[in-house]
């Protein structure tokens, strides 16, 4: 290749939202680029023709011309056939992805975009632009494979969201009917045991479904808190009641130590964090032992601790135990494993959404899962 004078790459940023433009500017400010920021499609086309940028970062939803229309227009310009166009969009779904590719886009990033990822994608786009013809062929092949993979991933996410969402209602109805049966005085003892098992299994299904829903909400930045003053002893009583069947089945006693009266938190999220932690503790506690919960005030935080006398978490897994799908292979056949390794992932997301922290201590024997929730002033 002939040595071209290396000028600063020029990047055109198109987004109708001022805050988004500022975010992109901040992410790219340490790079040696000339940035042009515009707020709509018509300005984008004019800037493209005047400045011939080396890369375009394009929002999808804008008043007037959409990002797709802008991209198609750029592709129809003589100098616009091979300029890399990277879409930045809040819509993470397969239809948006396909529309982005159809309009001639090269890459697709979902908002909120992490600054380091944006820098890497822009660098990659600029590098690809400088590839010679034979390398470009390889690139096109790899890109096609990448696009197929992204499409599959997005289809999988959409399917999962549907399944999870659509399961929630029927499962809730099963739970209601089991409750109706249990309330009937005429129900024979044997059937009562069956109805109780149905309720218990349905509860863990509901827990799995809501964990999944909240994990995906949090990934999309949509986990919103409704913080109130929660009556903690009452909440703990409710959670104990929900886990009563499981505790009895394993002959484990649920105990409460000192509990602060009130804690500022989102009641539903806190309930489910405690349910997940106590459910784990119950499943690892040896028969005849007890599982304990305590909550104390420490300076500006409330610290909650859930402890059991089971086998604890092996040291090599402690770092990763809050990551999705991490489960310990248990040698102890009495430890029932029904879940998917999402409980602690949900707990961490929920606690961090409160600005708090969750961690694991070694109780020797057993595990102590602790969390602290900031209480403001
Ligand atoms: N109290 C505990 N004692 C020992 N190991 C634990 C304890 N709590 C959790 N673990 C280990 O951490 C792993 C992850 O826990 P997590 O709650 O995320 O998933 P799970 O309980 O396996 O499934 P899910 O919660 O999705 O139903 C568990 O599989 C278990 O091996
Ligand atoms: Mg669990």
mmCIF file of C-alpha atoms and ligand atoms in Angstrom:
data_model
loop_
_atom_site.group_PDB
_atom_site.id
_atom_site.type_symbol
_atom_site.label_atom_id
_atom_site.label_comp_id
_atom_site.label_asym_id
_atom_site.label_seq_id
_atom_site.Cartn_x
_atom_site.Cartn_y
_atom_site.Cartn_z
ATOM 1 C CA UNK A 1 0.000 0.000 0.000
ATOM 2 C CA UNK A 2 1.227 3.482 -0.722
ATOM 3 C CA UNK A 3 2.105 5.513 2.344
ATOM 4 C CA UNK A 4 -0.687 8.009 2.826
ATOM 5 C CA UNK A 5 -0.222 10.987 5.066
ATOM 6 C CA UNK A 6 -1.759 9.938 8.376
ATOM 7 C CA UNK A 7 -4.273 12.614 9.263
ATOM 8 C CA UNK A 8 -6.477 12.504 12.343
ATOM 9 C CA UNK A 9 -9.478 10.290 11.694
ATOM 10 C CA UNK A 10 -12.704 12.245 11.488
ATOM 11 C CA UNK A 11 -15.733 10.845 13.283
ATOM 12 C CA UNK A 12 -19.278 12.020 12.668
ATOM 13 C CA UNK A 13 -21.611 11.541 15.644
ATOM 14 C CA UNK A 14 -25.375 11.753 14.977
ATOM 15 C CA UNK A 15 -27.790 11.749 17.911
ATOM 16 C CA UNK A 16 -30.803 13.952 18.665
ATOM 17 C CA UNK A 17 -30.192 13.643 22.404
ATOM 18 C CA UNK A 18 -27.676 16.149 23.688
ATOM 19 C CA UNK A 19 -26.726 14.019 26.661
ATOM 20 C CA UNK A 20 -25.927 11.073 24.399
ATOM 21 C CA UNK A 21 -23.737 13.261 22.207
ATOM 22 C CA UNK A 22 -21.908 14.465 25.303
ATOM 23 C CA UNK A 23 -21.397 10.856 26.431
ATOM 24 C CA UNK A 24 -19.889 9.876 23.073
ATOM 25 C CA UNK A 25 -17.687 12.964 23.121
ATOM 26 C CA UNK A 26 -16.468 12.134 26.627
ATOM 27 C CA UNK A 27 -15.801 8.493 25.668
ATOM 28 C CA UNK A 28 -13.710 9.481 22.635
ATOM 29 C CA UNK A 29 -12.002 12.569 24.010
ATOM 30 C CA UNK A 30 -8.706 10.840 24.810
ATOM 31 C CA UNK A 31 -8.435 9.460 21.288
ATOM 32 C CA UNK A 32 -6.780 11.428 18.536
ATOM 33 C CA UNK A 33 -9.942 12.067 16.524
ATOM 34 C CA UNK A 34 -11.674 15.074 15.003
ATOM 35 C CA UNK A 35 -15.268 14.882 16.170
ATOM 36 C CA UNK A 36 -18.266 16.438 14.473
ATOM 37 C CA UNK A 37 -21.497 16.231 16.456
ATOM 38 C CA UNK A 38 -24.891 16.790 14.844
ATOM 39 C CA UNK A 39 -28.468 16.421 16.069
ATOM 40 C CA UNK A 40 -30.501 15.202 13.104
ATOM 41 C CA UNK A 41 -30.472 13.323 9.814
ATOM 42 C CA UNK A 42 -30.430 16.298 7.462
ATOM 43 C CA UNK A 43 -27.473 17.846 9.289
ATOM 44 C CA UNK A 44 -25.786 14.450 9.229
ATOM 45 C CA UNK A 45 -26.006 14.159 5.430
ATOM 46 C CA UNK A 46 -24.751 17.721 4.983
ATOM 47 C CA UNK A 47 -21.844 17.123 7.387
ATOM 48 C CA UNK A 48 -21.051 13.829 5.661
ATOM 49 C CA UNK A 49 -20.814 15.476 2.245
ATOM 50 C CA UNK A 50 -18.793 18.413 3.528
ATOM 51 C CA UNK A 51 -16.353 16.549 5.755
ATOM 52 C CA UNK A 52 -16.149 12.978 4.433
ATOM 53 C CA UNK A 53 -15.709 11.375 7.830
ATOM 54 C CA UNK A 54 -13.816 8.114 8.328
ATOM 55 C CA UNK A 55 -16.524 6.670 10.569
ATOM 56 C CA UNK A 56 -20.135 7.513 11.452
ATOM 57 C CA UNK A 57 -21.762 6.820 14.841
ATOM 58 C CA UNK A 58 -25.485 6.866 14.245
ATOM 59 C CA UNK A 59 -28.480 6.904 16.569
ATOM 60 C CA UNK A 60 -31.536 4.970 15.316
ATOM 61 C CA UNK A 61 -34.601 6.772 16.636
ATOM 62 C CA UNK A 62 -34.516 10.453 15.719
ATOM 63 C CA UNK A 63 -37.279 12.848 14.770
ATOM 64 C CA UNK A 64 -37.441 13.409 10.996
ATOM 65 C CA UNK A 65 -35.076 11.012 9.264
ATOM 66 C CA UNK A 66 -34.384 7.821 11.199
ATOM 67 C CA UNK A 67 -30.867 6.474 11.553
ATOM 68 C CA UNK A 68 -31.693 3.760 9.003
ATOM 69 C CA UNK A 69 -32.735 6.355 6.426
ATOM 70 C CA UNK A 70 -29.583 8.373 7.093
ATOM 71 C CA UNK A 71 -27.427 5.286 6.625
ATOM 72 C CA UNK A 72 -29.161 4.289 3.371
ATOM 73 C CA UNK A 73 -28.704 7.849 2.084
ATOM 74 C CA UNK A 74 -25.006 7.832 2.990
ATOM 75 C CA UNK A 75 -24.580 4.524 1.155
ATOM 76 C CA UNK A 76 -26.111 6.051 -1.968
ATOM 77 C CA UNK A 77 -23.524 8.834 -2.045
ATOM 78 C CA UNK A 78 -20.425 8.184 -4.190
ATOM 79 C CA UNK A 79 -18.046 8.712 -1.252
ATOM 80 C CA UNK A 80 -20.295 6.875 1.194
ATOM 81 C CA UNK A 81 -20.155 3.280 -0.027
ATOM 82 C CA UNK A 82 -17.462 2.047 2.309
ATOM 83 C CA UNK A 83 -17.426 4.463 5.247
ATOM 84 C CA UNK A 84 -18.013 2.407 8.399
ATOM 85 C CA UNK A 85 -21.352 3.162 10.055
ATOM 86 C CA UNK A 86 -21.842 2.044 13.655
ATOM 87 C CA UNK A 87 -25.389 2.159 15.020
ATOM 88 C CA UNK A 88 -25.906 3.132 18.642
ATOM 89 C CA UNK A 89 -29.367 2.139 19.741
ATOM 90 C CA UNK A 90 -31.446 1.593 22.825
ATOM 91 C CA UNK A 91 -33.472 -1.054 20.958
ATOM 92 C CA UNK A 92 -31.802 -4.387 21.506
ATOM 93 C CA UNK A 93 -33.823 -6.708 19.323
ATOM 94 C CA UNK A 94 -33.404 -8.768 16.223
ATOM 95 C CA UNK A 95 -35.662 -6.598 14.040
ATOM 96 C CA UNK A 96 -33.635 -3.472 14.787
ATOM 97 C CA UNK A 97 -30.430 -5.401 14.146
ATOM 98 C CA UNK A 98 -31.674 -6.662 10.768
ATOM 99 C CA UNK A 99 -32.924 -3.212 9.790
ATOM 100 C CA UNK A 100 -29.498 -1.793 10.718
ATOM 101 C CA UNK A 101 -27.730 -4.280 8.452
ATOM 102 C CA UNK A 102 -30.231 -3.826 5.626
ATOM 103 C CA UNK A 103 -29.706 -0.080 5.606
ATOM 104 C CA UNK A 104 -25.971 -0.711 5.176
ATOM 105 C CA UNK A 105 -24.695 -0.461 8.763
ATOM 106 C CA UNK A 106 -21.486 -2.232 9.755
ATOM 107 C CA UNK A 107 -21.818 -2.543 13.484
ATOM 108 C CA UNK A 108 -24.415 -2.314 16.220
ATOM 109 C CA UNK A 109 -23.972 -1.223 19.820
ATOM 110 C CA UNK A 110 -26.730 -1.067 22.423
ATOM 111 C CA UNK A 111 -27.084 1.881 24.774
ATOM 112 C CA UNK A 112 -26.046 2.503 27.437
ATOM 113 C CA UNK A 113 -22.736 2.069 25.635
ATOM 114 C CA UNK A 114 -19.683 1.430 27.772
ATOM 115 C CA UNK A 115 -16.991 4.021 26.898
ATOM 116 C CA UNK A 116 -14.193 1.437 26.505
ATOM 117 C CA UNK A 117 -16.351 -0.649 24.198
ATOM 118 C CA UNK A 118 -17.171 2.372 22.068
ATOM 119 C CA UNK A 119 -13.469 3.226 21.707
ATOM 120 C CA UNK A 120 -12.656 -0.365 20.700
ATOM 121 C CA UNK A 121 -15.446 -0.519 18.124
ATOM 122 C CA UNK A 122 -14.431 2.793 16.561
ATOM 123 C CA UNK A 123 -10.794 1.671 16.401
ATOM 124 C CA UNK A 124 -11.889 -1.593 14.769
ATOM 125 C CA UNK A 125 -14.069 0.238 12.248
ATOM 126 C CA UNK A 126 -11.176 2.528 11.282
ATOM 127 C CA UNK A 127 -8.772 -0.388 10.976
ATOM 128 C CA UNK A 128 -11.147 -2.293 8.700
ATOM 129 C CA UNK A 129 -11.426 0.729 6.450
ATOM 130 C CA UNK A 130 -7.679 0.524 5.849
ATOM 131 C CA UNK A 131 -7.699 -3.175 4.906
ATOM 132 C CA UNK A 132 -6.611 -4.124 1.387
ATOM 133 C CA UNK A 133 -8.882 -6.053 -0.982
ATOM 134 C CA UNK A 134 -7.901 -9.642 -0.096
ATOM 135 C CA UNK A 135 -8.022 -9.014 3.661
ATOM 136 C CA UNK A 136 -11.370 -7.401 3.140
ATOM 137 C CA UNK A 137 -12.723 -10.642 1.716
ATOM 138 C CA UNK A 138 -11.742 -12.488 4.888
ATOM 139 C CA UNK A 139 -13.245 -9.721 6.911
ATOM 140 C CA UNK A 140 -16.543 -9.927 5.045
ATOM 141 C CA UNK A 141 -16.707 -13.669 5.709
ATOM 142 C CA UNK A 142 -15.953 -13.249 9.417
ATOM 143 C CA UNK A 143 -18.469 -10.456 9.575
ATOM 144 C CA UNK A 144 -21.197 -12.549 8.083
ATOM 145 C CA UNK A 145 -20.539 -15.213 10.687
ATOM 146 C CA UNK A 146 -20.528 -12.609 13.432
ATOM 147 C CA UNK A 147 -23.839 -11.181 12.211
ATOM 148 C CA UNK A 148 -25.423 -14.636 12.198
ATOM 149 C CA UNK A 149 -24.251 -15.164 15.762
ATOM 150 C CA UNK A 150 -25.566 -11.798 16.932
ATOM 151 C CA UNK A 151 -28.899 -12.543 15.278
ATOM 152 C CA UNK A 152 -29.139 -15.893 17.029
ATOM 153 C CA UNK A 153 -28.245 -14.313 20.365
ATOM 154 C CA UNK A 154 -30.909 -11.633 19.947
ATOM 155 C CA UNK A 155 -33.518 -14.212 18.927
ATOM 156 C CA UNK A 156 -32.638 -16.242 21.998
ATOM 157 C CA UNK A 157 -33.006 -13.182 24.243
ATOM 158 C CA UNK A 158 -36.381 -12.376 22.721
ATOM 159 C CA UNK A 159 -37.619 -15.924 23.120
ATOM 160 C CA UNK A 160 -36.440 -16.017 26.715
ATOM 161 C CA UNK A 161 -38.140 -12.721 27.517
ATOM 162 C CA UNK A 162 -41.423 -14.047 26.067
ATOM 163 C CA UNK A 163 -41.205 -17.369 27.845
ATOM 164 C CA UNK A 164 -40.363 -15.811 31.184
ATOM 165 C CA UNK A 165 -43.005 -13.149 30.880
ATOM 166 C CA UNK A 166 -45.742 -15.496 29.672
ATOM 167 C CA UNK A 167 -45.008 -18.078 32.339
ATOM 168 C CA UNK A 168 -45.476 -15.609 35.143
ATOM 169 C CA UNK A 169 -49.262 -15.401 34.929
ATOM 170 C CA UNK A 170 -50.189 -19.093 34.584
ATOM 171 C CA UNK A 171 -47.766 -20.021 37.339
ATOM 172 C CA UNK A 172 -49.343 -17.375 39.574
ATOM 173 C CA UNK A 173 -52.762 -18.859 38.828
ATOM 174 C CA UNK A 174 -51.564 -22.363 39.795
ATOM 175 C CA UNK A 175 -50.339 -20.887 43.066
ATOM 176 C CA UNK A 176 -53.726 -19.279 43.717
ATOM 177 C CA UNK A 177 -55.569 -22.536 43.099
ATOM 178 C CA UNK A 178 -53.239 -24.436 45.408
ATOM 179 C CA UNK A 179 -54.024 -21.819 48.074
ATOM 180 C CA UNK A 180 -57.757 -22.293 47.511
ATOM 181 C CA UNK A 181 -57.369 -26.055 48.000
ATOM 182 C CA UNK A 182 -55.348 -25.573 51.157
ATOM 183 C CA UNK A 183 -57.994 -23.296 52.631
ATOM 184 C CA UNK A 184 -60.707 -25.939 52.235
ATOM 185 C CA UNK A 185 -61.471 -27.798 55.449
ATOM 186 C CA UNK A 186 -62.814 -30.777 53.528
ATOM 187 C CA UNK A 187 -59.494 -31.510 51.863
ATOM 188 C CA UNK A 188 -58.249 -34.963 52.969
ATOM 189 C CA UNK A 189 -54.866 -35.006 54.664
ATOM 190 C CA UNK A 190 -53.147 -36.891 51.817
ATOM 191 C CA UNK A 191 -54.307 -34.390 49.225
ATOM 192 C CA UNK A 192 -53.353 -31.557 51.543
ATOM 193 C CA UNK A 193 -49.764 -32.780 51.384
ATOM 194 C CA UNK A 194 -49.942 -32.765 47.583
ATOM 195 C CA UNK A 195 -51.388 -29.260 47.471
ATOM 196 C CA UNK A 196 -48.647 -28.114 49.841
ATOM 197 C CA UNK A 197 -45.976 -29.571 47.562
ATOM 198 C CA UNK A 198 -47.563 -27.872 44.560
ATOM 199 C CA UNK A 199 -47.409 -24.535 46.386
ATOM 200 C CA UNK A 200 -43.825 -25.065 47.372
ATOM 201 C CA UNK A 201 -42.656 -26.031 43.873
ATOM 202 C CA UNK A 202 -44.623 -23.183 42.339
ATOM 203 C CA UNK A 203 -42.952 -20.771 44.737
ATOM 204 C CA UNK A 204 -39.497 -21.765 43.589
ATOM 205 C CA UNK A 205 -40.652 -21.479 39.978
ATOM 206 C CA UNK A 206 -41.934 -17.970 40.653
ATOM 207 C CA UNK A 207 -38.605 -17.149 42.288
ATOM 208 C CA UNK A 208 -36.703 -18.367 39.227
ATOM 209 C CA UNK A 209 -38.963 -16.429 36.846
ATOM 210 C CA UNK A 210 -38.769 -13.172 38.791
ATOM 211 C CA UNK A 211 -34.985 -13.525 39.191
ATOM 212 C CA UNK A 212 -34.641 -13.913 35.434
ATOM 213 C CA UNK A 213 -36.953 -10.999 34.727
ATOM 214 C CA UNK A 214 -35.075 -8.697 37.091
ATOM 215 C CA UNK A 215 -31.668 -9.761 35.817
ATOM 216 C CA UNK A 216 -32.690 -8.897 32.266
ATOM 217 C CA UNK A 217 -34.321 -5.643 33.414
ATOM 218 C CA UNK A 218 -31.110 -4.702 35.166
ATOM 219 C CA UNK A 219 -29.057 -5.502 32.043
ATOM 220 C CA UNK A 220 -31.253 -3.071 30.138
ATOM 221 C CA UNK A 221 -30.878 -0.483 32.909
ATOM 222 C CA UNK A 222 -34.581 -0.749 33.749
ATOM 223 C CA UNK A 223 -34.467 -2.023 37.352
ATOM 224 C CA UNK A 224 -36.129 0.858 39.168
ATOM 225 C CA UNK A 225 -36.335 0.955 42.968
ATOM 226 C CA UNK A 226 -39.342 1.945 45.037
ATOM 227 C CA UNK A 227 -37.612 2.529 48.370
ATOM 228 C CA UNK A 228 -39.762 2.776 51.482
ATOM 229 C CA UNK A 229 -39.315 2.180 55.190
ATOM 230 C CA UNK A 230 -39.668 -1.606 55.452
ATOM 231 C CA UNK A 231 -40.854 -3.289 58.648
ATOM 232 C CA UNK A 232 -38.046 -5.837 58.763
ATOM 233 C CA UNK A 233 -39.341 -8.236 61.460
ATOM 234 C CA UNK A 234 -42.604 -8.485 59.554
ATOM 235 C CA UNK A 235 -40.870 -9.050 56.235
ATOM 236 C CA UNK A 236 -38.723 -11.773 57.803
ATOM 237 C CA UNK A 237 -41.860 -13.446 59.215
ATOM 238 C CA UNK A 238 -43.404 -13.478 55.742
ATOM 239 C CA UNK A 239 -40.279 -14.957 54.202
ATOM 240 C CA UNK A 240 -40.074 -17.615 56.952
ATOM 241 C CA UNK A 241 -43.669 -18.516 56.262
ATOM 242 C CA UNK A 242 -42.994 -18.860 52.548
ATOM 243 C CA UNK A 243 -40.077 -21.193 53.271
ATOM 244 C CA UNK A 244 -41.812 -23.097 56.043
ATOM 245 C CA UNK A 245 -42.577 -26.201 53.970
ATOM 246 C CA UNK A 246 -39.027 -26.434 52.644
ATOM 247 C CA UNK A 247 -37.604 -25.979 56.165
ATOM 248 C CA UNK A 248 -39.835 -28.661 57.652
ATOM 249 C CA UNK A 249 -39.049 -31.052 54.811
ATOM 250 C CA UNK A 250 -35.357 -30.738 55.616
ATOM 251 C CA UNK A 251 -35.865 -30.626 59.373
ATOM 252 C CA UNK A 252 -34.058 -27.297 59.608
ATOM 253 C CA UNK A 253 -35.097 -24.537 62.013
ATOM 254 C CA UNK A 254 -35.330 -20.983 60.752
ATOM 255 C CA UNK A 255 -34.155 -18.587 63.465
ATOM 256 C CA UNK A 256 -34.029 -14.856 63.767
ATOM 257 C CA UNK A 257 -31.480 -13.007 65.872
ATOM 258 C CA UNK A 258 -31.605 -9.287 66.622
ATOM 259 C CA UNK A 259 -33.368 -7.469 63.835
ATOM 260 C CA UNK A 260 -33.473 -3.722 63.357
ATOM 261 C CA UNK A 261 -37.080 -2.536 63.227
ATOM 262 C CA UNK A 262 -36.928 -0.629 59.996
ATOM 263 C CA UNK A 263 -34.772 -0.581 56.928
ATOM 264 C CA UNK A 264 -34.995 1.707 53.951
ATOM 265 C CA UNK A 265 -35.240 -0.436 50.842
ATOM 266 C CA UNK A 266 -37.447 -1.636 48.026
ATOM 267 C CA UNK A 267 -39.697 -4.070 49.916
ATOM 268 C CA UNK A 268 -40.263 -6.504 47.061
ATOM 269 C CA UNK A 269 -36.602 -6.695 46.046
ATOM 270 C CA UNK A 270 -35.452 -7.056 49.663
ATOM 271 C CA UNK A 271 -37.999 -9.812 50.276
ATOM 272 C CA UNK A 272 -36.727 -11.737 47.291
ATOM 273 C CA UNK A 273 -33.079 -11.230 48.255
ATOM 274 C CA UNK A 274 -33.820 -12.702 51.689
ATOM 275 C CA UNK A 275 -35.856 -15.508 50.143
ATOM 276 C CA UNK A 276 -32.992 -16.436 47.827
ATOM 277 C CA UNK A 277 -30.379 -16.327 50.596
ATOM 278 C CA UNK A 278 -32.506 -18.288 53.066
ATOM 279 C CA UNK A 279 -33.522 -20.795 50.403
ATOM 280 C CA UNK A 280 -29.838 -21.417 49.597
ATOM 281 C CA UNK A 281 -28.971 -21.687 53.287
ATOM 282 C CA UNK A 282 -31.817 -24.158 53.861
ATOM 283 C CA UNK A 283 -30.700 -26.351 51.021
ATOM 284 C CA UNK A 284 -27.149 -26.518 52.371
ATOM 285 C CA UNK A 285 -27.897 -26.783 56.086
ATOM 286 C CA UNK A 286 -27.500 -30.269 57.587
ATOM 287 C CA UNK A 287 -30.616 -31.936 58.962
ATOM 288 C CA UNK A 288 -31.446 -30.899 62.484
ATOM 289 C CA UNK A 289 -29.358 -27.688 62.265
ATOM 290 C CA UNK A 290 -30.619 -24.131 62.068
ATOM 291 C CA UNK A 291 -30.370 -21.246 59.643
ATOM 292 C CA UNK A 292 -30.157 -17.781 61.152
ATOM 293 C CA UNK A 293 -30.848 -14.280 59.988
ATOM 294 C CA UNK A 294 -29.790 -11.129 61.827
ATOM 295 C CA UNK A 295 -29.803 -7.427 60.988
ATOM 296 C CA UNK A 296 -27.932 -4.668 62.780
ATOM 297 C CA UNK A 297 -27.378 -1.012 62.227
ATOM 298 C CA UNK A 298 -23.769 0.013 61.518
ATOM 299 C CA UNK A 299 -23.132 3.728 61.165
ATOM 300 C CA UNK A 300 -25.042 4.669 58.017
ATOM 301 C CA UNK A 301 -25.834 1.122 56.859
ATOM 302 C CA UNK A 302 -27.991 -1.770 57.891
ATOM 303 C CA UNK A 303 -26.108 -5.054 57.741
ATOM 304 C CA UNK A 304 -28.058 -8.277 57.217
ATOM 305 C CA UNK A 305 -26.422 -11.680 57.749
ATOM 306 C CA UNK A 306 -27.766 -15.100 56.778
ATOM 307 C CA UNK A 307 -25.802 -18.049 58.146
ATOM 308 C CA UNK A 308 -25.989 -21.800 57.973
ATOM 309 C CA UNK A 309 -23.867 -24.681 59.225
ATOM 310 C CA UNK A 310 -23.565 -26.498 55.883
ATOM 311 C CA UNK A 311 -20.524 -27.254 53.785
ATOM 312 C CA UNK A 312 -19.850 -23.623 52.832
ATOM 313 C CA UNK A 313 -18.617 -22.431 49.420
ATOM 314 C CA UNK A 314 -15.277 -23.824 48.206
ATOM 315 C CA UNK A 315 -12.532 -21.122 48.258
ATOM 316 C CA UNK A 316 -11.919 -21.314 44.492
ATOM 317 C CA UNK A 317 -15.548 -20.360 43.809
ATOM 318 C CA UNK A 318 -15.963 -17.546 46.318
ATOM 319 C CA UNK A 319 -14.873 -14.859 43.858
ATOM 320 C CA UNK A 320 -17.346 -16.002 41.204
ATOM 321 C CA UNK A 321 -20.251 -17.160 43.316
ATOM 322 C CA UNK A 322 -22.344 -14.080 42.480
ATOM 323 C CA UNK A 323 -21.817 -14.505 38.713
ATOM 324 C CA UNK A 324 -24.666 -15.927 36.596
ATOM 325 C CA UNK A 325 -24.965 -19.721 36.247
ATOM 326 C CA UNK A 326 -22.229 -20.461 38.805
ATOM 327 C CA UNK A 327 -23.150 -23.543 40.795
ATOM 328 C CA UNK A 328 -21.075 -25.771 43.000
ATOM 329 C CA UNK A 329 -20.964 -29.468 42.171
ATOM 330 C CA UNK A 330 -22.073 -30.948 45.448
ATOM 331 C CA UNK A 331 -20.555 -34.189 46.731
ATOM 332 C CA UNK A 332 -23.205 -34.231 49.409
ATOM 333 C CA UNK A 333 -26.246 -35.951 47.927
ATOM 334 C CA UNK A 334 -28.532 -34.405 50.562
ATOM 335 C CA UNK A 335 -27.980 -30.950 48.986
ATOM 336 C CA UNK A 336 -30.868 -30.530 46.577
ATOM 337 C CA UNK A 337 -30.052 -28.524 43.523
ATOM 338 C CA UNK A 338 -33.084 -27.338 41.698
ATOM 339 C CA UNK A 339 -32.082 -23.933 40.471
ATOM 340 C CA UNK A 340 -29.961 -22.476 37.758
ATOM 341 C CA UNK A 341 -27.346 -20.466 39.606
ATOM 342 C CA UNK A 342 -29.197 -17.193 39.186
ATOM 343 C CA UNK A 343 -30.282 -16.559 42.782
ATOM 344 C CA UNK A 344 -27.076 -14.914 43.943
ATOM 345 C CA UNK A 345 -26.743 -13.004 40.668
ATOM 346 C CA UNK A 346 -30.145 -11.499 41.309
ATOM 347 C CA UNK A 347 -29.195 -10.747 44.952
ATOM 348 C CA UNK A 348 -26.081 -8.860 43.901
ATOM 349 C CA UNK A 349 -27.942 -6.832 41.252
ATOM 350 C CA UNK A 350 -30.726 -5.974 43.694
ATOM 351 C CA UNK A 351 -28.346 -5.007 46.505
ATOM 352 C CA UNK A 352 -26.136 -2.957 44.186
ATOM 353 C CA UNK A 353 -29.222 -1.201 42.799
ATOM 354 C CA UNK A 354 -29.688 0.036 46.396
ATOM 355 C CA UNK A 355 -26.088 1.312 46.398
ATOM 356 C CA UNK A 356 -25.222 -1.527 48.784
ATOM 357 C CA UNK A 357 -22.768 -4.403 48.890
ATOM 358 C CA UNK A 358 -23.108 -8.175 49.213
ATOM 359 C CA UNK A 359 -20.346 -10.574 50.227
ATOM 360 C CA UNK A 360 -19.641 -14.006 51.589
ATOM 361 C CA UNK A 361 -17.927 -14.888 54.858
ATOM 362 C CA UNK A 362 -16.668 -18.246 55.968
ATOM 363 C CA UNK A 363 -18.497 -19.471 59.080
ATOM 364 C CA UNK A 364 -16.381 -22.581 59.502
ATOM 365 C CA UNK A 365 -18.443 -24.646 59.219
ATOM 366 C CA UNK A 366 -20.974 -23.125 56.865
ATOM 367 C CA UNK A 367 -21.449 -19.917 54.959
ATOM 368 C CA UNK A 368 -22.526 -16.429 55.992
ATOM 369 C CA UNK A 369 -23.976 -14.291 53.241
ATOM 370 C CA UNK A 370 -23.913 -10.633 54.264
ATOM 371 C CA UNK A 371 -25.302 -7.517 52.747
ATOM 372 C CA UNK A 372 -25.237 -3.897 53.690
ATOM 373 C CA UNK A 373 -27.812 -1.367 52.609
ATOM 374 C CA UNK A 374 -27.049 2.340 52.928
ATOM 375 C CA UNK A 375 -29.721 4.236 54.891
ATOM 376 C CA UNK A 376 -29.039 7.783 53.780
ATOM 377 C CA UNK A 377 -28.527 10.325 56.558
HETATM 378 N N1 LIG B 1 -25.388 -21.108 51.907
HETATM 379 C C1 LIG B 1 -24.671 -21.749 50.986
HETATM 380 N N2 LIG B 1 -23.790 -22.739 51.336
HETATM 381 C C2 LIG B 1 -23.054 -23.368 50.403
HETATM 382 N N3 LIG B 1 -23.114 -23.116 49.078
HETATM 383 C C3 LIG B 1 -23.961 -22.156 48.675
HETATM 384 C C4 LIG B 1 -24.778 -21.426 49.589
HETATM 385 N N4 LIG B 1 -25.518 -20.546 48.900
HETATM 386 C C5 LIG B 1 -25.186 -20.714 47.614
HETATM 387 N N5 LIG B 1 -24.262 -21.680 47.472
HETATM 388 C C6 LIG B 1 -23.656 -22.152 46.206
HETATM 389 O O1 LIG B 1 -23.704 -21.104 45.283
HETATM 390 C C7 LIG B 1 -24.301 -21.539 44.069
HETATM 391 C C8 LIG B 1 -25.049 -20.374 43.451
HETATM 392 O O2 LIG B 1 -26.168 -20.014 44.243
HETATM 393 P P1 LIG B 1 -27.432 -19.399 43.536
HETATM 394 O O3 LIG B 1 -28.431 -19.054 44.565
HETATM 395 O O4 LIG B 1 -26.942 -18.301 42.640
HETATM 396 O O5 LIG B 1 -27.935 -20.557 42.589
HETATM 397 P P2 LIG B 1 -28.782 -21.876 42.923
HETATM 398 O O6 LIG B 1 -29.264 -21.821 44.319
HETATM 399 O O7 LIG B 1 -27.940 -23.044 42.504
HETATM 400 O O8 LIG B 1 -29.964 -21.736 41.884
HETATM 401 P P3 LIG B 1 -31.188 -20.645 41.918
HETATM 402 O O9 LIG B 1 -30.938 -19.731 43.052
HETATM 403 O O10 LIG B 1 -31.114 -20.007 40.567
HETATM 404 O O11 LIG B 1 -32.419 -21.443 42.098
HETATM 405 C C9 LIG B 1 -25.209 -22.690 44.492
HETATM 406 O O12 LIG B 1 -25.358 -23.625 43.434
HETATM 407 C C10 LIG B 1 -24.474 -23.296 45.646
HETATM 408 O O13 LIG B 1 -23.617 -24.290 45.196
HETATM 409 MG MG1 LIG B 2 -30.299 -20.111 45.006
#
